[in-house]
Each structure stands twice: as C-alpha cells, then as structure tokens.
Amino acid sequence: MTDLLIKGADLIGKGRKDLLVRDGRVAEIGSITAKGAETVDADGLVLLPGLVDLHTHLREPGREDAETVHSGTRAAAKGGYTAVCAMANSHPVADTAGVVEQVAALGKAAGYADVQPIGAVSVGLEGRQLAEIGAMAQSAANVRMFSDDGHCVWDPILMRRALEYVKTFGGLIAQHAEEPRLTEGAQMNEGAVSAELGLPGWPSVAEEAIIARDVLLAEYTGARVHFCHVSTARSVDIIREAKARGANVTAEVCPHHLLLTDEAARTYDPVYKVNPPLRREADVAVLRGALAEGVIDAVATDHAPHAPQDKDCEWAAARPGMLGLETALSITVLALGGPSAVDWDVVAERTSRTPARIAGLEAHGRDPQPGTEANFTLVDPAATWTVVPADLASLSRNTPYAGMELPVTVQATFLRGRATVLNGKIAEETTE
Ligand code: DOR
Ligand code: ZN
C-alpha cells in the first residue's frame, strides 16, 4: 500500500497539521512533505476519529430486500463511520455463534466498515430462555454486547441471569427499555397530540420504569447495562442519579430524538413512526442538554431500514424505524448548537471515542497518534447538503429528513488507512 498524506487537516486540540499514514497506521503528525505518497488536501476540513455506531440494523440475514451488510456498511462509510455494531434482530436471529460469525464475515468481505455483531440475550428474542451467550462470546465474532433490541428484556429474572453471565467476561447488556404491558397497541407518544389524533399512546413511563429497574439490577449484580435510544426527560434524570451513585450504566440517544417531536405524527406519514416514539419538545431539549453534558454518553443511529411494503402503508400497519447512518453526524451537530457553535471535541467524544469504549473496539475511537490505526473521517464544517432519498447508499428510503438542508458533509472516511469514501463518494466499490 502506498503511503497516504493528509495535508492541512484541522486536528482536534492540535490545530492544522499534516498526517502521514503508512501500512494502515498513523506514522507521523506535523509539517510533512512525502514524495510518492497519495495526497489528500484537507484544507478547511476537520479530522474526527472514525464514527462508531452502537446500534445499527443491517437486516442480513433475512431481510436483504431492506438492507444487507454490504449496503448498510456502505451507508455507514458515507456517514463517516468506521465501525458499526450490528443488532441481533435478523432472521434467523443472531442468537448463535454461527449467525454472529456470518455477519462478521460479511462485514469483512464488504470492507466498508468494521462490523461488530451484537448477540441476542434470549433465544429468538422471545424473552424466555438465555441465548448461547458464552458460545457467541468465545466465537470468532468475539461478541461482548448482547441485546434483544426491538424487544425489551422484560422478565427481571432473565435480565438478572443475563447480567450475571456477561459480567463473568466483562460483557454488557444493551437494553431496549420498554415495559410491554404499558405499550400494548401503542402507535405514538402518549400525550396531547396522541389524544387529538386518536392514536393509542406509548407512555414515557414504559421506558422509565425499565430503566429504573435495570439501574437497580446493574447495581445489585455489579454488571454493565447500556440503555438504547433514551427518549424521555425523566429517563435522563434516572440515569443521572444512577451515575452519581456510581452505577455501571451508559446510555445512547438517537439523532431523531434530538430533532423531531410527536407533532410530526399529525402528517400521518409512517416515516415518523419509530420505537421509542418521537416525544415532546421538552424531552428533545433535555436530551440535547444531557448529550452536551455527557449524562447521555453516545449518539447511536438505530438505523432501521424498512422495505416499501413495510413502511408505505397506513400508520398502524407500518413497522417502526427510520434510516440514520448517513444523516447522524449532521443532526448531531445541529443538536449540539450548529456548525458555527459546535465543540468538535464533544462531537468526537459522543460519536466516536465513547461508543468505541462502550463496545470495546480498541482500534476505533482513537485520536491520531503515531502508531494508532488510521480510522478517521474528514468533515467539511462549512458545507451543507440536501437529503435526497434516492441518493442514499442504504437500500431503503425511509428517511424522515427528505428534502431538508443539513449542515456538515463527510468528505472522506479512512479504514486502516484505506479510503472508503473520497470527495464525498464511495472510493472503491466492492461486490456483494
Ligand atoms: O424503531 C425501531 N426499529 N425500534 C426498534 O427497537 C427496532 C427497530 C427495527 O428493527 O426496525
Ligand atoms: Zn430498540
């Protein structure tokens, strides 16, 4: 591989620097002239450690009409990601060593981003019997994070056993917090808008009750719990108190919960249907504050591609979920004050360093230093772009941001020194 020279990138905390990459690793940082190196002009661009997504639905195996590991990681690279954690709710479910190894192998073959499979907590996500957690942990996929996402690990004894099990090897449970008895038939956030529209409501307490319970279980067992897609102000309070007591808990927020509200349901457009649902303006404000402060540790996309027949139908029949990988960075920057006010160090912390640490991905989420793997992304803080669904790399089209002008573009993404994205486009196509 020829050397790569990135000229004049804005390095967080270091100012404008050149960066030489050799054999997939950072070789030198400073003022560099290197003959024979492939040069990338990064004038005016901010260099971030490659983004890491804790929560991606890649849909393979089983729903390759909605997304594949190939198409999903291609979308990830375009969004600035160098690693994604693939959720277990595929068909078959990723509840065995065989499935997680298959997903990891597909990720390697595609080559757009590292794919770290998440294993299911329970067999078939059914919440009855623990999945082969040990076998997945010891497999070539080296699974550390387990989740029944899409479903809550509702049964407290199953949750307790899962926590005790993963604690033995330093793993963690990522909980989709939703008390199912409180959300039966729910279609959108329970509140003034659901009352007006006559749609059954999804009360915030369904999320908060499970978060409160699992904070207690984390403290009782000493095991690690990560809360997926936190969406309410009261959830933030509970997590804040838990952290103050020293509980071993972390939390993520999704871009859509940082920007959109339940008012969007007035359109009856199912693109806005998501689980947990879009909440109130007051929740959005608290989530933004908690992300800036660090009470919420990370941004995670919950990238949830759906085929047209599952989304372009009446609200009640539509599947919940929306695309996220290609828009997450832009929405995060908006939520953290917009491109002129945003603190890029905080962006790097919440979208890369901290999620990498939570997932245990040691080669990711690292600011460039001589010797570190060259996993990073170059973003143009001054550029804007308009979301055109047909232009997205995802196989699906269910973005709630269609037609919106968003700040910040991803100019280039590098995975171990190899460009996956260059000049905002996929650098080198791989076959599926
Ligand atoms: O909106 C959602 N979609 N929430 C989830 O928890 C699952 C996801 C999916 O798999 O589509
Ligand atoms: Zn979920």
mmCIF file with all atom_site columns, C-alpha atoms and ligand atoms in Angstrom, residues 55 57 87 147-151 175-178 228-229 252 275-276 302, ligand 2:
data_model
loop_
_atom_site.group_PDB
_atom_site.id
_atom_site.type_symbol
_atom_site.label_atom_id
_atom_site.label_alt_id
_atom_site.label_comp_id
_atom_site.label_asym_id
_atom_site.label_entity_id
_atom_site.label_seq_id
_atom_site.pdbx_PDB_ins_code
_atom_site.Cartn_x
_atom_site.Cartn_y
_atom_site.Cartn_z
_atom_site.occupancy
_atom_site.B_iso_or_equiv
_atom_site.pdbx_formal_charge
_atom_site.auth_seq_id
_atom_site.auth_comp_id
_atom_site.auth_asym_id
_atom_site.auth_atom_id
_atom_site.pdbx_PDB_model_num
ATOM   1  C  CA . HIS A 1 55  ? -26.910 0.453  17.213 1.00 0.00 ? 55  HIS A CA 1
ATOM   2  C  CA . HIS A 1 57  ? -29.873 -2.766 11.975 1.00 0.00 ? 57  HIS A CA 1
ATOM   3  C  CA . MET A 1 87  ? -28.214 -5.547 16.096 1.00 0.00 ? 87  MET A CA 1
ATOM   4  C  CA . SER A 1 147 ? -29.352 -7.120 23.192 1.00 0.00 ? 147 SER A CA 1
ATOM   5  C  CA . ASP A 1 148 ? -32.883 -8.234 22.352 1.00 0.00 ? 148 ASP A CA 1
ATOM   6  C  CA . ASP A 1 149 ? -33.397 -4.828 20.710 1.00 0.00 ? 149 ASP A CA 1
ATOM   7  C  CA . GLY A 1 150 ? -36.762 -4.457 19.084 1.00 0.00 ? 150 GLY A CA 1
ATOM   8  C  CA . HIS A 1 151 ? -37.929 -6.163 22.267 1.00 0.00 ? 151 HIS A CA 1
ATOM   9  C  CA . GLN A 1 175 ? -31.458 -2.787 26.886 1.00 0.00 ? 175 GLN A CA 1
ATOM   10 C  CA . HIS A 1 176 ? -34.361 -1.658 24.713 1.00 0.00 ? 176 HIS A CA 1
ATOM   11 C  CA . ALA A 1 177 ? -36.279 -0.248 27.677 1.00 0.00 ? 177 ALA A CA 1
ATOM   12 C  CA . GLU A 1 178 ? -39.984 -0.750 27.117 1.00 0.00 ? 178 GLU A CA 1
ATOM   13 C  CA . CYS A 1 228 ? -30.528 2.036  23.960 1.00 0.00 ? 228 CYS A CA 1
ATOM   14 C  CA . HIS A 1 229 ? -32.300 5.048  22.426 1.00 0.00 ? 229 HIS A CA 1
ATOM   15 C  CA . GLU A 1 252 ? -27.276 6.450  23.987 1.00 0.00 ? 252 GLU A CA 1
ATOM   16 C  CA . ASN A 1 275 ? -39.810 2.831  18.652 1.00 0.00 ? 275 ASN A CA 1
ATOM   17 C  CA . PRO A 1 276 ? -39.380 4.519  21.093 1.00 0.00 ? 276 PRO A CA 1
ATOM   18 C  CA . ASP A 1 302 ? -30.831 2.944  15.462 1.00 0.00 ? 302 ASP A CA 1
HETATM 19 ZN ZN . ZN  B 2 .   ? -34.785 -0.624 20.160 1.00 0.00 ? 2   ZN  B ZN 1
#
